[in-house]
mmCIF file of C-alpha atoms and ligand atoms in Angstrom:
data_model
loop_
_atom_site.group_PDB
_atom_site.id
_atom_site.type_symbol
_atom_site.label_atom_id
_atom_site.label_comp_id
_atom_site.label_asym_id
_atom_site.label_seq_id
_atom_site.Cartn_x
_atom_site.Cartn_y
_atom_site.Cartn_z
ATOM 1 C CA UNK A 1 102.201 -86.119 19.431
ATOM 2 C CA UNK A 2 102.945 -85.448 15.872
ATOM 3 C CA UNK A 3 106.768 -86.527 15.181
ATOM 4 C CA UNK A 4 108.877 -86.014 12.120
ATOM 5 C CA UNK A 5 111.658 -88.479 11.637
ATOM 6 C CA UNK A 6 114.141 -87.802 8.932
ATOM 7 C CA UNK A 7 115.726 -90.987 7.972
ATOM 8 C CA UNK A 8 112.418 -92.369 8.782
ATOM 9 C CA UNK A 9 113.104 -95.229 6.297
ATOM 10 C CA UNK A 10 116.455 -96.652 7.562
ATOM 11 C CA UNK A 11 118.119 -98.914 9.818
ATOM 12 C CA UNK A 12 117.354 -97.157 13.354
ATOM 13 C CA UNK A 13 114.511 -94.462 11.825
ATOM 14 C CA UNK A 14 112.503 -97.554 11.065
ATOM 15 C CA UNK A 15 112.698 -98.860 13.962
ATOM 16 C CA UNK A 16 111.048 -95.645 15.738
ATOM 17 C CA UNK A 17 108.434 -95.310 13.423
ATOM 18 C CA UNK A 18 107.110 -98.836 14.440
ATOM 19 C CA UNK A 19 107.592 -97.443 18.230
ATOM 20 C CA UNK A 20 105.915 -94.320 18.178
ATOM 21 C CA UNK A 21 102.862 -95.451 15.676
ATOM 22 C CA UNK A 22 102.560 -98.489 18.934
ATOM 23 C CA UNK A 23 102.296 -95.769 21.662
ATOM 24 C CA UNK A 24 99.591 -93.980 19.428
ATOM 25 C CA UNK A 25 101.863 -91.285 17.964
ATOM 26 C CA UNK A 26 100.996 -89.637 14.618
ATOM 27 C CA UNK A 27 104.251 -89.984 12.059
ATOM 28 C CA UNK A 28 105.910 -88.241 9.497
ATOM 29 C CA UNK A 29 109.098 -90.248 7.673
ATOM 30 C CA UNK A 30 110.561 -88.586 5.859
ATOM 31 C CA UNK A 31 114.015 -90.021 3.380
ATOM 32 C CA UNK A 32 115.045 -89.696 0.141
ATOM 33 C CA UNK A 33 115.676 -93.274 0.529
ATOM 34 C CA UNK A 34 119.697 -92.593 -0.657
ATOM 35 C CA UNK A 35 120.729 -95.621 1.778
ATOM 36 C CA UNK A 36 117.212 -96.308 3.091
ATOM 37 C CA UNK A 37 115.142 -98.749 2.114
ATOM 38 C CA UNK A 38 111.081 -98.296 1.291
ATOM 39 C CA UNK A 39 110.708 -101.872 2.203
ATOM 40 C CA UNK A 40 112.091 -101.046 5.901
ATOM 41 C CA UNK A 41 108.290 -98.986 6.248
ATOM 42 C CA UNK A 42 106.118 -100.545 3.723
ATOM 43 C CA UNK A 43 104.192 -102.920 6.513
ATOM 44 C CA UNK A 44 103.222 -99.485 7.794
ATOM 45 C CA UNK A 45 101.552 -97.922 4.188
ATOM 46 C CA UNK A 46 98.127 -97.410 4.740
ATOM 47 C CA UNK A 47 98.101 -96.763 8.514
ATOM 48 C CA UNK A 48 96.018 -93.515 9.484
ATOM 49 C CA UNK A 49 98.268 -91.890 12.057
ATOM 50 C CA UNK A 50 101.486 -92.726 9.418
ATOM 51 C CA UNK A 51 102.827 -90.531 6.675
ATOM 52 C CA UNK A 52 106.218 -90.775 4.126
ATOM 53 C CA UNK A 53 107.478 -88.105 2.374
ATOM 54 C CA UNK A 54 110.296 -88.972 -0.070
ATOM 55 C CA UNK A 55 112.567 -86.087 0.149
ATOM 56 C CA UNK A 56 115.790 -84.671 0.487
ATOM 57 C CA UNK A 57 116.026 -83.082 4.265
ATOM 58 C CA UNK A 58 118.793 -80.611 2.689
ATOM 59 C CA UNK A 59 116.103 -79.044 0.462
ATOM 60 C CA UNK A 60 113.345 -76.308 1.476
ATOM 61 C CA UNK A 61 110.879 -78.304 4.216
ATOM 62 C CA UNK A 62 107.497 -77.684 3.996
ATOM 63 C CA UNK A 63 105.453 -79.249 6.489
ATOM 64 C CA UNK A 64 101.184 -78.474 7.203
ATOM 65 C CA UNK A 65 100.540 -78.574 10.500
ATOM 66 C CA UNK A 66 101.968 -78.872 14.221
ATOM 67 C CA UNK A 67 104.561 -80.927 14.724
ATOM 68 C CA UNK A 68 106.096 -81.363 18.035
ATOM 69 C CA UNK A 69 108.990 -83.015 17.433
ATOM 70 C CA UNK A 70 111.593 -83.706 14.971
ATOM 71 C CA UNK A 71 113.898 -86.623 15.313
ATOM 72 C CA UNK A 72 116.663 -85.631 13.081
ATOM 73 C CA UNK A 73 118.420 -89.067 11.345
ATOM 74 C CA UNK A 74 118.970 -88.462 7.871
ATOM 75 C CA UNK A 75 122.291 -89.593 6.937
ATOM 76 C CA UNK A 76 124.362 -92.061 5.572
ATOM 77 C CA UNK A 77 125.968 -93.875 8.475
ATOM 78 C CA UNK A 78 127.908 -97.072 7.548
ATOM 79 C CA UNK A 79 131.516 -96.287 6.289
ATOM 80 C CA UNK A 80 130.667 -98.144 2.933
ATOM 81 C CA UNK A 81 127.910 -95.370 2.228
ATOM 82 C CA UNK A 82 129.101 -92.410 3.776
ATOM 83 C CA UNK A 83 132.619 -93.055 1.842
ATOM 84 C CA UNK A 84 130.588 -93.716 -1.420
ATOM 85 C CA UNK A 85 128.495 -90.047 -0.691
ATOM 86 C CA UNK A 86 131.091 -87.726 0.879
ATOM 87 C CA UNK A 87 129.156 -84.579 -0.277
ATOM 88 C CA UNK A 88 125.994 -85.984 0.607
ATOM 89 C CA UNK A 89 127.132 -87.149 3.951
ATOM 90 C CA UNK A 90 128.537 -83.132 4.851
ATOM 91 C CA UNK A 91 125.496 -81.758 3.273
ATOM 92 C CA UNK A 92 123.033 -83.826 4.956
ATOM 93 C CA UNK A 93 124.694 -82.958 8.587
ATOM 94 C CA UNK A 94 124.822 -79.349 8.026
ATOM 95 C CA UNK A 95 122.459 -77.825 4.806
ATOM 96 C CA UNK A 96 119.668 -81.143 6.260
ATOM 97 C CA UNK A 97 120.453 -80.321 10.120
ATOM 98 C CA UNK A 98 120.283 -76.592 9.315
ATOM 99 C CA UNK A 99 116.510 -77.013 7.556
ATOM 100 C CA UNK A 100 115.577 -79.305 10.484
ATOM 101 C CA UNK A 101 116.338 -76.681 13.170
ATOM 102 C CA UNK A 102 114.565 -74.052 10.980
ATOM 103 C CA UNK A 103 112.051 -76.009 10.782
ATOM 104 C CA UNK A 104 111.700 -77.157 14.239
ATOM 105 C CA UNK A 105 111.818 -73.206 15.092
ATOM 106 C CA UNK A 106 108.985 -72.299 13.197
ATOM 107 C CA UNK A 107 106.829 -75.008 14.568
ATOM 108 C CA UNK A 108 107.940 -74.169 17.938
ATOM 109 C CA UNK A 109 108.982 -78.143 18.009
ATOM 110 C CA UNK A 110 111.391 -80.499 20.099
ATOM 111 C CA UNK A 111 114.545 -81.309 18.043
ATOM 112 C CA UNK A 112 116.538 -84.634 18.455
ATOM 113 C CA UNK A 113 119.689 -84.859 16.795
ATOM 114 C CA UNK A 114 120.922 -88.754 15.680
ATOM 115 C CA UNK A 115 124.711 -87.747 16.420
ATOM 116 C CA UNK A 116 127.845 -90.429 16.738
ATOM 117 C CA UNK A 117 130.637 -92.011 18.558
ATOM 118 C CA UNK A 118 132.190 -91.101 15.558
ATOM 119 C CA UNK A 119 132.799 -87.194 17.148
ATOM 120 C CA UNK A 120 135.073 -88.800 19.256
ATOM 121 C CA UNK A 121 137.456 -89.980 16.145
ATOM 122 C CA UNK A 122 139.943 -91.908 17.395
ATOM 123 C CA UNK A 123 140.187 -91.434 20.849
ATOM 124 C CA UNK A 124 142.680 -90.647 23.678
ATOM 125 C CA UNK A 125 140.552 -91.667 26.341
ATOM 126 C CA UNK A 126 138.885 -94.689 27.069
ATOM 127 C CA UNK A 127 135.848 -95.195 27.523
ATOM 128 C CA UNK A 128 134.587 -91.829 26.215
ATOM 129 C CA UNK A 129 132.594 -89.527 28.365
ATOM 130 C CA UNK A 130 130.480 -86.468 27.145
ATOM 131 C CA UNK A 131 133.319 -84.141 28.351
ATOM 132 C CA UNK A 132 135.806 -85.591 25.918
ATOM 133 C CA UNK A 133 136.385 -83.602 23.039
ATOM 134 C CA UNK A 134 137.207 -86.605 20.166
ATOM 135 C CA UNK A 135 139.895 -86.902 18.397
ATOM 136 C CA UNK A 136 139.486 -86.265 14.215
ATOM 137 C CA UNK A 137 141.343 -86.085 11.345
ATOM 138 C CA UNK A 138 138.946 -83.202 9.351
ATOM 139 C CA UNK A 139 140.895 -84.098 6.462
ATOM 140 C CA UNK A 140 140.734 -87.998 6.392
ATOM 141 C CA UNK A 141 138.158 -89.905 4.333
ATOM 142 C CA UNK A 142 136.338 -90.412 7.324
ATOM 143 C CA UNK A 143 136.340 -86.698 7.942
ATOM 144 C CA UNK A 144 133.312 -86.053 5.757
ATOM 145 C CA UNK A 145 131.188 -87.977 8.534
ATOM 146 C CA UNK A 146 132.628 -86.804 11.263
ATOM 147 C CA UNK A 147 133.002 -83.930 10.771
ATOM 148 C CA UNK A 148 129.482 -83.258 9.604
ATOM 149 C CA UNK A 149 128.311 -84.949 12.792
ATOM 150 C CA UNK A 150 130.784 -82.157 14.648
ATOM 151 C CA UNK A 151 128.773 -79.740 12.679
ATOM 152 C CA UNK A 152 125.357 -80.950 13.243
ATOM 153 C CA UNK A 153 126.264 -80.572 17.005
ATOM 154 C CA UNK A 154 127.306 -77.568 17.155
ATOM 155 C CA UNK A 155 124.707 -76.398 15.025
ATOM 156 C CA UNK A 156 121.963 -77.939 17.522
ATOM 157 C CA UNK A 157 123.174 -76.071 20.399
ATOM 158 C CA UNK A 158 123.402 -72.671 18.281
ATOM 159 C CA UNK A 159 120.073 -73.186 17.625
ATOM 160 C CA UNK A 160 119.123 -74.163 21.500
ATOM 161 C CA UNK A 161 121.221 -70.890 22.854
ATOM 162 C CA UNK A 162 119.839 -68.593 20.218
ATOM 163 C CA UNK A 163 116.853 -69.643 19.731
ATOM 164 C CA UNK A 164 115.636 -70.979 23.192
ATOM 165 C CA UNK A 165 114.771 -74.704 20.837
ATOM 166 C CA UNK A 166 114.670 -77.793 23.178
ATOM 167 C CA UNK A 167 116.805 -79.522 21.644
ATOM 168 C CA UNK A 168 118.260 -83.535 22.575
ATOM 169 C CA UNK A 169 121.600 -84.651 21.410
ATOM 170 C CA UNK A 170 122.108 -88.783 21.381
ATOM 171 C CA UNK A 171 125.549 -89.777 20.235
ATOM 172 C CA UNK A 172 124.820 -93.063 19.308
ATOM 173 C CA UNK A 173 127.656 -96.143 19.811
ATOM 174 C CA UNK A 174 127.313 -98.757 17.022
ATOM 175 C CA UNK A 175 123.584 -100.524 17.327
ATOM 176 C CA UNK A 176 122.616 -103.729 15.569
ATOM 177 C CA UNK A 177 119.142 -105.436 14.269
ATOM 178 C CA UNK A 178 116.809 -106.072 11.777
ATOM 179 C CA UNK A 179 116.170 -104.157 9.109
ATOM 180 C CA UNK A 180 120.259 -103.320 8.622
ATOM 181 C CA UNK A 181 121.524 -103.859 4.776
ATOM 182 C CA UNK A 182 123.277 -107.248 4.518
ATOM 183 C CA UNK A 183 125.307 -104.932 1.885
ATOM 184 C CA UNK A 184 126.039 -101.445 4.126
ATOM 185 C CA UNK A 185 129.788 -103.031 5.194
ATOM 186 C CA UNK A 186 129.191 -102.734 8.929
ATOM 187 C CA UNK A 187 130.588 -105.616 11.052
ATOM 188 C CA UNK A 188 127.469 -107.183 12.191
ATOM 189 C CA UNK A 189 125.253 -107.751 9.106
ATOM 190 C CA UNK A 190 128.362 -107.907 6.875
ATOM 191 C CA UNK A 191 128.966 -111.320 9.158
ATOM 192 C CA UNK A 192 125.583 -112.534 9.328
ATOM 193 C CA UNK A 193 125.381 -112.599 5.461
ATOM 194 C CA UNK A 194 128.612 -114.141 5.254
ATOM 195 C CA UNK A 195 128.263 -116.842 8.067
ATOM 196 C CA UNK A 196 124.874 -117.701 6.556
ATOM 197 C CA UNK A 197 125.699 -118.049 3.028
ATOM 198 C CA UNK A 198 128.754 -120.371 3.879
ATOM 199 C CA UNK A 199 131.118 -117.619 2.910
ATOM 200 C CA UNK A 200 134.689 -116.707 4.105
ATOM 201 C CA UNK A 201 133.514 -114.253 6.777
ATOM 202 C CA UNK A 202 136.115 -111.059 6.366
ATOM 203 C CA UNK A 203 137.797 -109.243 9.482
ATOM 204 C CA UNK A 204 139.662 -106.320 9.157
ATOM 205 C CA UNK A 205 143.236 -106.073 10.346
ATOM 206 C CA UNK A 206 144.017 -109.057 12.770
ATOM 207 C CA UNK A 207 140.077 -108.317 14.263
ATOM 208 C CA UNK A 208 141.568 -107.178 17.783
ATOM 209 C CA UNK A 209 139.933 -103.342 17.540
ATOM 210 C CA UNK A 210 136.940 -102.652 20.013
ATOM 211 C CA UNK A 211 133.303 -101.933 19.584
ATOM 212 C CA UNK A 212 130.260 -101.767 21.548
ATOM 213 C CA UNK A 213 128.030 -103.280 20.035
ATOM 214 C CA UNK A 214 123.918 -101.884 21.152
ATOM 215 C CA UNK A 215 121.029 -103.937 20.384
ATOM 216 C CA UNK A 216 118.147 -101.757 18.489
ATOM 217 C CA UNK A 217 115.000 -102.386 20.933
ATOM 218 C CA UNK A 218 117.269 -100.726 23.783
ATOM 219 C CA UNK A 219 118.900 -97.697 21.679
ATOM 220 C CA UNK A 220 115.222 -96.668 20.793
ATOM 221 C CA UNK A 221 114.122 -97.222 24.196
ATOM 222 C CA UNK A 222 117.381 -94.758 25.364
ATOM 223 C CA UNK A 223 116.245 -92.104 22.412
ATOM 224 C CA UNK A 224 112.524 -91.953 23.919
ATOM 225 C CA UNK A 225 113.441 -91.531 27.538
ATOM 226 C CA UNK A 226 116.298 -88.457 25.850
ATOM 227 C CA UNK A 227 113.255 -86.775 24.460
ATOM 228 C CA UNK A 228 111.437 -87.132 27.925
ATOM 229 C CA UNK A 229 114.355 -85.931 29.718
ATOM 230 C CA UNK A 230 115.433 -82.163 30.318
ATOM 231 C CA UNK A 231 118.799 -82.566 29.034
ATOM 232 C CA UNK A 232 120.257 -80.192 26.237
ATOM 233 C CA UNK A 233 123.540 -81.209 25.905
ATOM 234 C CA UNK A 234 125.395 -84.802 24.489
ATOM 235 C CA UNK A 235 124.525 -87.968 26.313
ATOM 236 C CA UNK A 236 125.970 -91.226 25.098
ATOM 237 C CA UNK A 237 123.676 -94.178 24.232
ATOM 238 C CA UNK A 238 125.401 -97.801 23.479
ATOM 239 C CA UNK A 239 126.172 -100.464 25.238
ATOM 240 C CA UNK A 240 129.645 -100.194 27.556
ATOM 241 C CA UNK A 241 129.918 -104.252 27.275
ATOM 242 C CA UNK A 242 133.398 -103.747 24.587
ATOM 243 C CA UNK A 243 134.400 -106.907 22.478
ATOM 244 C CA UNK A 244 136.901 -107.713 19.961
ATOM 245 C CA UNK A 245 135.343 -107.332 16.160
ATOM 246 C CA UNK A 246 137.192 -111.130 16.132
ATOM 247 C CA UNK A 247 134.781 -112.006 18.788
ATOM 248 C CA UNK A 248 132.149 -110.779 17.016
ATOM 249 C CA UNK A 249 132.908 -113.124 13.739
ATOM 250 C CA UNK A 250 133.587 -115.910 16.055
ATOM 251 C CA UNK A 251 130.083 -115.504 17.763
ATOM 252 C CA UNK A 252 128.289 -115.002 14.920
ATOM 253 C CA UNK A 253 129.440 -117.849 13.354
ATOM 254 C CA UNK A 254 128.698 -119.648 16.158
ATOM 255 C CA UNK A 255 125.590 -118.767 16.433
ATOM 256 C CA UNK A 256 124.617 -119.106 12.863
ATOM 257 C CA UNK A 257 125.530 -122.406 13.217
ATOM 258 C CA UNK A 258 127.817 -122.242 10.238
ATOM 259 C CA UNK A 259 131.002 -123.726 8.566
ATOM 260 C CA UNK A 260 132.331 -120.326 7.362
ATOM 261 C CA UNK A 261 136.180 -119.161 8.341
ATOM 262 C CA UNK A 262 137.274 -115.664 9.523
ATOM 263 C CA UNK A 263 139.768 -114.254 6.978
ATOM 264 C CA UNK A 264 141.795 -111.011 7.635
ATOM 265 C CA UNK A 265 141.238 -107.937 5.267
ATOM 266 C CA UNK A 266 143.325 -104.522 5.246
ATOM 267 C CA UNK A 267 142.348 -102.292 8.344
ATOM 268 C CA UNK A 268 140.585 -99.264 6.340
ATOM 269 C CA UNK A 269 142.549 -95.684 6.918
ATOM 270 C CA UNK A 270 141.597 -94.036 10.329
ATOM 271 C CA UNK A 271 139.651 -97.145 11.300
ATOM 272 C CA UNK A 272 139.316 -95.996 15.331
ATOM 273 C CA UNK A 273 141.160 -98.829 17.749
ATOM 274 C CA UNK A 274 138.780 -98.760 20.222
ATOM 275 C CA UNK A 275 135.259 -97.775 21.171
ATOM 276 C CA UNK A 276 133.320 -97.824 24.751
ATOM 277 C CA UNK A 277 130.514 -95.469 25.609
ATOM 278 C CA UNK A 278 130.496 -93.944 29.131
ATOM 279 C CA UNK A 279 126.982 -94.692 29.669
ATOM 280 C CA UNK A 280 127.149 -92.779 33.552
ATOM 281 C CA UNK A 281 125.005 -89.779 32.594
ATOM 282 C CA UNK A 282 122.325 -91.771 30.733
ATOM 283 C CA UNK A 283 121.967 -94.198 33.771
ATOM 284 C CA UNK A 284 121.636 -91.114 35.925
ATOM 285 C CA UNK A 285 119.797 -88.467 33.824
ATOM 286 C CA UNK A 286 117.379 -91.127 31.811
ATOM 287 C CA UNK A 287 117.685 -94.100 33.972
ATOM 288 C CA UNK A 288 118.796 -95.772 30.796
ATOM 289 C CA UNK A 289 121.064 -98.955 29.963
ATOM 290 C CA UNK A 290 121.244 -101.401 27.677
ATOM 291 C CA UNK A 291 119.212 -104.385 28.604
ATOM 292 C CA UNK A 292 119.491 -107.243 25.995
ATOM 293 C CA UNK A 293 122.839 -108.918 25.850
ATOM 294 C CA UNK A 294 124.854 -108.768 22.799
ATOM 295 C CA UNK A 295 123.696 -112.736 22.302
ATOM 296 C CA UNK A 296 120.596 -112.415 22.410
ATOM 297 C CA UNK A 297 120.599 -109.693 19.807
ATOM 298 C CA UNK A 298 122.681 -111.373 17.484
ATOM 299 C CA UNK A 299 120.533 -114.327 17.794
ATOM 300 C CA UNK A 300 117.548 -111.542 17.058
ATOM 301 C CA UNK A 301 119.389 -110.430 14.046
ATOM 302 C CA UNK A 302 120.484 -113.731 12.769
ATOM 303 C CA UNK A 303 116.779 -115.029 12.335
ATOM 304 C CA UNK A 304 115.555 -111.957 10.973
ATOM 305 C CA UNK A 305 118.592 -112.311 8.316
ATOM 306 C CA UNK A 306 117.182 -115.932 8.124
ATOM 307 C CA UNK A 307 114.064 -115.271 6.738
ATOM 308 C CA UNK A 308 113.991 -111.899 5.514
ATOM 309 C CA UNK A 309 117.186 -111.625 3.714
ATOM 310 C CA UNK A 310 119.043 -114.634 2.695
ATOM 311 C CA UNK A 311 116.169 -116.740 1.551
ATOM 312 C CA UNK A 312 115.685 -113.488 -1.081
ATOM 313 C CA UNK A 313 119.182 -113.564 -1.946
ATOM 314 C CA UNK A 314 119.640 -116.975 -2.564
ATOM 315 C CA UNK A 315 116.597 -116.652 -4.931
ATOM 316 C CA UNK A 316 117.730 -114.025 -6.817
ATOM 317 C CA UNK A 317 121.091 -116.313 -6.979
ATOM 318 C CA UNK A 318 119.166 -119.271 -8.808
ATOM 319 C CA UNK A 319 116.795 -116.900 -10.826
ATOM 320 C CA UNK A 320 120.150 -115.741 -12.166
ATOM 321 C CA UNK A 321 121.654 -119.175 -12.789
ATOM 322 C CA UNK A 322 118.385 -120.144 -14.215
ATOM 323 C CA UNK A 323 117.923 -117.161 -16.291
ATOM 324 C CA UNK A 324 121.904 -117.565 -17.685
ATOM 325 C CA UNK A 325 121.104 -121.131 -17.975
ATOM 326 C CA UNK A 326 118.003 -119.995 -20.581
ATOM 327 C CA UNK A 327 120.434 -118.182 -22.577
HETATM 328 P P1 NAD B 1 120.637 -95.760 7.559
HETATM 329 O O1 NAD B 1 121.520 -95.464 6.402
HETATM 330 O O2 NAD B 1 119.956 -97.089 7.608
HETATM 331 O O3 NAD B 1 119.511 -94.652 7.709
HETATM 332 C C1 NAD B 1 119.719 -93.306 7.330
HETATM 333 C C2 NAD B 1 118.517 -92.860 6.527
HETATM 334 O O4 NAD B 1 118.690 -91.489 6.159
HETATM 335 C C3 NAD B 1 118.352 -93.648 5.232
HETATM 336 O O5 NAD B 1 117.041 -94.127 5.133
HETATM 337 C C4 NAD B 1 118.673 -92.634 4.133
HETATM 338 O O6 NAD B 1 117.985 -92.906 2.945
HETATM 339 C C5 NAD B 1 118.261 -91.333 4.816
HETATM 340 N N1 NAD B 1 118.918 -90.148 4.266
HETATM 341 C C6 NAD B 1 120.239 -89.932 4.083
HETATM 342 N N2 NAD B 1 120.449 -88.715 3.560
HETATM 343 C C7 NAD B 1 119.222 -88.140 3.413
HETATM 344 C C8 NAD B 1 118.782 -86.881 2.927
HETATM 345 N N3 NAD B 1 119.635 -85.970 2.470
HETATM 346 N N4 NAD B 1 117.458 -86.621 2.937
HETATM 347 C C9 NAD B 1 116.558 -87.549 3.407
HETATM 348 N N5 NAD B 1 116.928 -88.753 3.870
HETATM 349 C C10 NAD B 1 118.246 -89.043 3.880
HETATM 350 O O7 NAD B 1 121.511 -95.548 8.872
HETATM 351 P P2 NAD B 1 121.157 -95.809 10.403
HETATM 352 O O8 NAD B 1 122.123 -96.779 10.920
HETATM 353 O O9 NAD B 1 119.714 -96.052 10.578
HETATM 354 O O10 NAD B 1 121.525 -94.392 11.030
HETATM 355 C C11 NAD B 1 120.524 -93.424 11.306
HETATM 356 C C12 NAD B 1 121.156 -92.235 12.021
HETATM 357 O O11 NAD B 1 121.752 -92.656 13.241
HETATM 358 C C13 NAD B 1 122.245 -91.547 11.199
HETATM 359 O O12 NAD B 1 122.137 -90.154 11.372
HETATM 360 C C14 NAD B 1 123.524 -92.066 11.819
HETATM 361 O O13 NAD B 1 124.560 -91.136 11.694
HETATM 362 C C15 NAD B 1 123.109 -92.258 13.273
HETATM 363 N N6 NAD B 1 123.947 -93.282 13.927
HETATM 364 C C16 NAD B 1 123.765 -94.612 13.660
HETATM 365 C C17 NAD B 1 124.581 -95.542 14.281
HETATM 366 C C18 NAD B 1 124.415 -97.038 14.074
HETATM 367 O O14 NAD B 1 125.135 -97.829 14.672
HETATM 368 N N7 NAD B 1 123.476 -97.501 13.264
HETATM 369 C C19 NAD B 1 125.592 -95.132 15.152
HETATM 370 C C20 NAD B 1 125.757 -93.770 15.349
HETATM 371 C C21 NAD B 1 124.925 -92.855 14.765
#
């Protein structure tokens, strides 16, 4: 198949390219590289069946060619950038989500939309299901992501009633790996670079909030079997296994083998108590769950940090020192 992938160049985009290319697929990434990084798909420059267009997915889309699907996952999606881009963050769910679908209508294409956990806001139930309706402050800072998301959903389906387009919604729970900014201010990486560089590592509020944390190897597997499956509507992929973001630090320090202490920040406005997917209708419909344990990701992630990212940092730390030194 021919697949576009907006986003192509992040965190989780990056991460499919590599996939798809392996099973013999032809790709198109496509990012304007806003919270992306080039260096996430450069291993892949060169390769026949692989393609990167830097642009904006909330501009005019002109692609040659068949495609036959789009995987839709431009967007900022760590609070840090999505509070740093508001406007960019709304536009990208609805003016980049609305070229997609147009897009994906006039190539007569699949569409997969990268939606969140986030719709659910804070929420009144617990764990969330698809049928739950979330629970969002439009107006808060975290609004602009949200509600976007909200958008981009409702959007999708407009699209799939009016316009008969398959379309595949995966609201995503948080998912950790490689290739995730030490700098994007999620939990996981945020600790990693912390507990590796011997730093205080810093938990907001007293650390008891929930996530569900999803390694990336089994959210991409879960987002191939959704485009297999004949399923329109929302289907939850994370990993129902909830911990404390406390236990995070503490395992991640652990695990990093390293001297650092947790420190408490301020809890950020609207920051959502708890989070725990209701993974039922994946398990049924896709056969789907999450298969590495939160451990054994972290350990992933921590010796991919190891070599790929602190070694660089700490570099740029003494080329600094030696370059002030010079002066
Ligand atoms: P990311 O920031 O690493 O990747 C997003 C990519 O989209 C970046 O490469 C960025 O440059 C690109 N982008 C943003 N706006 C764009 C635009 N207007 N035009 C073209 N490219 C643009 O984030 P991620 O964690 O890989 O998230 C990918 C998708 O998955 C997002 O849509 C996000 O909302 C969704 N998601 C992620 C998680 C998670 O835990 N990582 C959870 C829920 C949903």
């Amino acid at each position: 198949m021919r697949i576009l992938i907006t986003g192509g160049a992040g965190f989780i985009g990056s991460h499919l390219c590599d996939f798809l290319l392996a099973r013999g697929h032809f790709v198109i990434c496509m990012d304007n590289l806003c919270t992306g990084a080039i260096r996430n798909v450069e291993h892949l420059a060169g390769h026949d069946r692989f393609t990167f267009i830097k642009q904006d997915v909330t501009e005019y889309l002109f692609i040659g060619g068949d495609i036959d699907w789009i995987l839709h996952f431009a967007s900022p999606a760590s609070p840090m950038d999505y509070l740093r881009l508001p406007i960019q963050t709304l536009k990208v769910g609805s003016l980049g989500t609305h070229k997609a679908l147009g897009l994906a209508k006039e190539k007569g294409a699949g569409f997969l939309l990268a939606s969140t956990s986030e719709v659910y806001g804070d929420p009144l139930v617990h764990p969330q299901s698809e049928e739950y309706w979330g629970n969002v402050s439009p107006i808060g800072p975290r609004g602009v992501y949200d509600e976007a998301k909200r958008f981009a959903e409702a959007l999708t389906m407009a699209y799939h009633r009016s316009h008969g387009i398959d379309v595949r919604i995966a609201r995503i729970f948080n998912t950790f790996g490689p290739h995730m900014r030490k700098d994007d201010g999620r939990a996981v990486p945020t600790f990693i670079q912390q507990a590796l560089e011997g730093e205080d590592v810093t938990v907001f509020g007293d650390g008891q909030q929930t996530r569900s944390f999803c390694y990336i190897d089994d959210l991409v597997d879960g987002i191939c079997r959704l485009m297999q499956a004949p399923v329109n509507g929302p289907v939850n992929l994370g990993n129902p296994e909830e911990m404390t973001v406390l236990e995070m630090a503490e395992l991640i320090i652990g695990l990093a083998k390293s001297e650092s202490a947790v420190v408490h920040r301020p809890l950020p406005v609207d920051d959502p108590r708890g989070r725990r997917p209701d993974i039922t209708k994946a398990r049924s419909i896709l056969g789907w769950k999450p298969r590495t344990s939160v451990r054994v990701g972290i350990e992933r992630t921590i010796d991919w940090f190891r070599t790929e990212v602190v070694p660089s940092s700490k570099e740029q730390s003494e080329e600094t020192q030696s370059k002030s030194l010079r002066q």
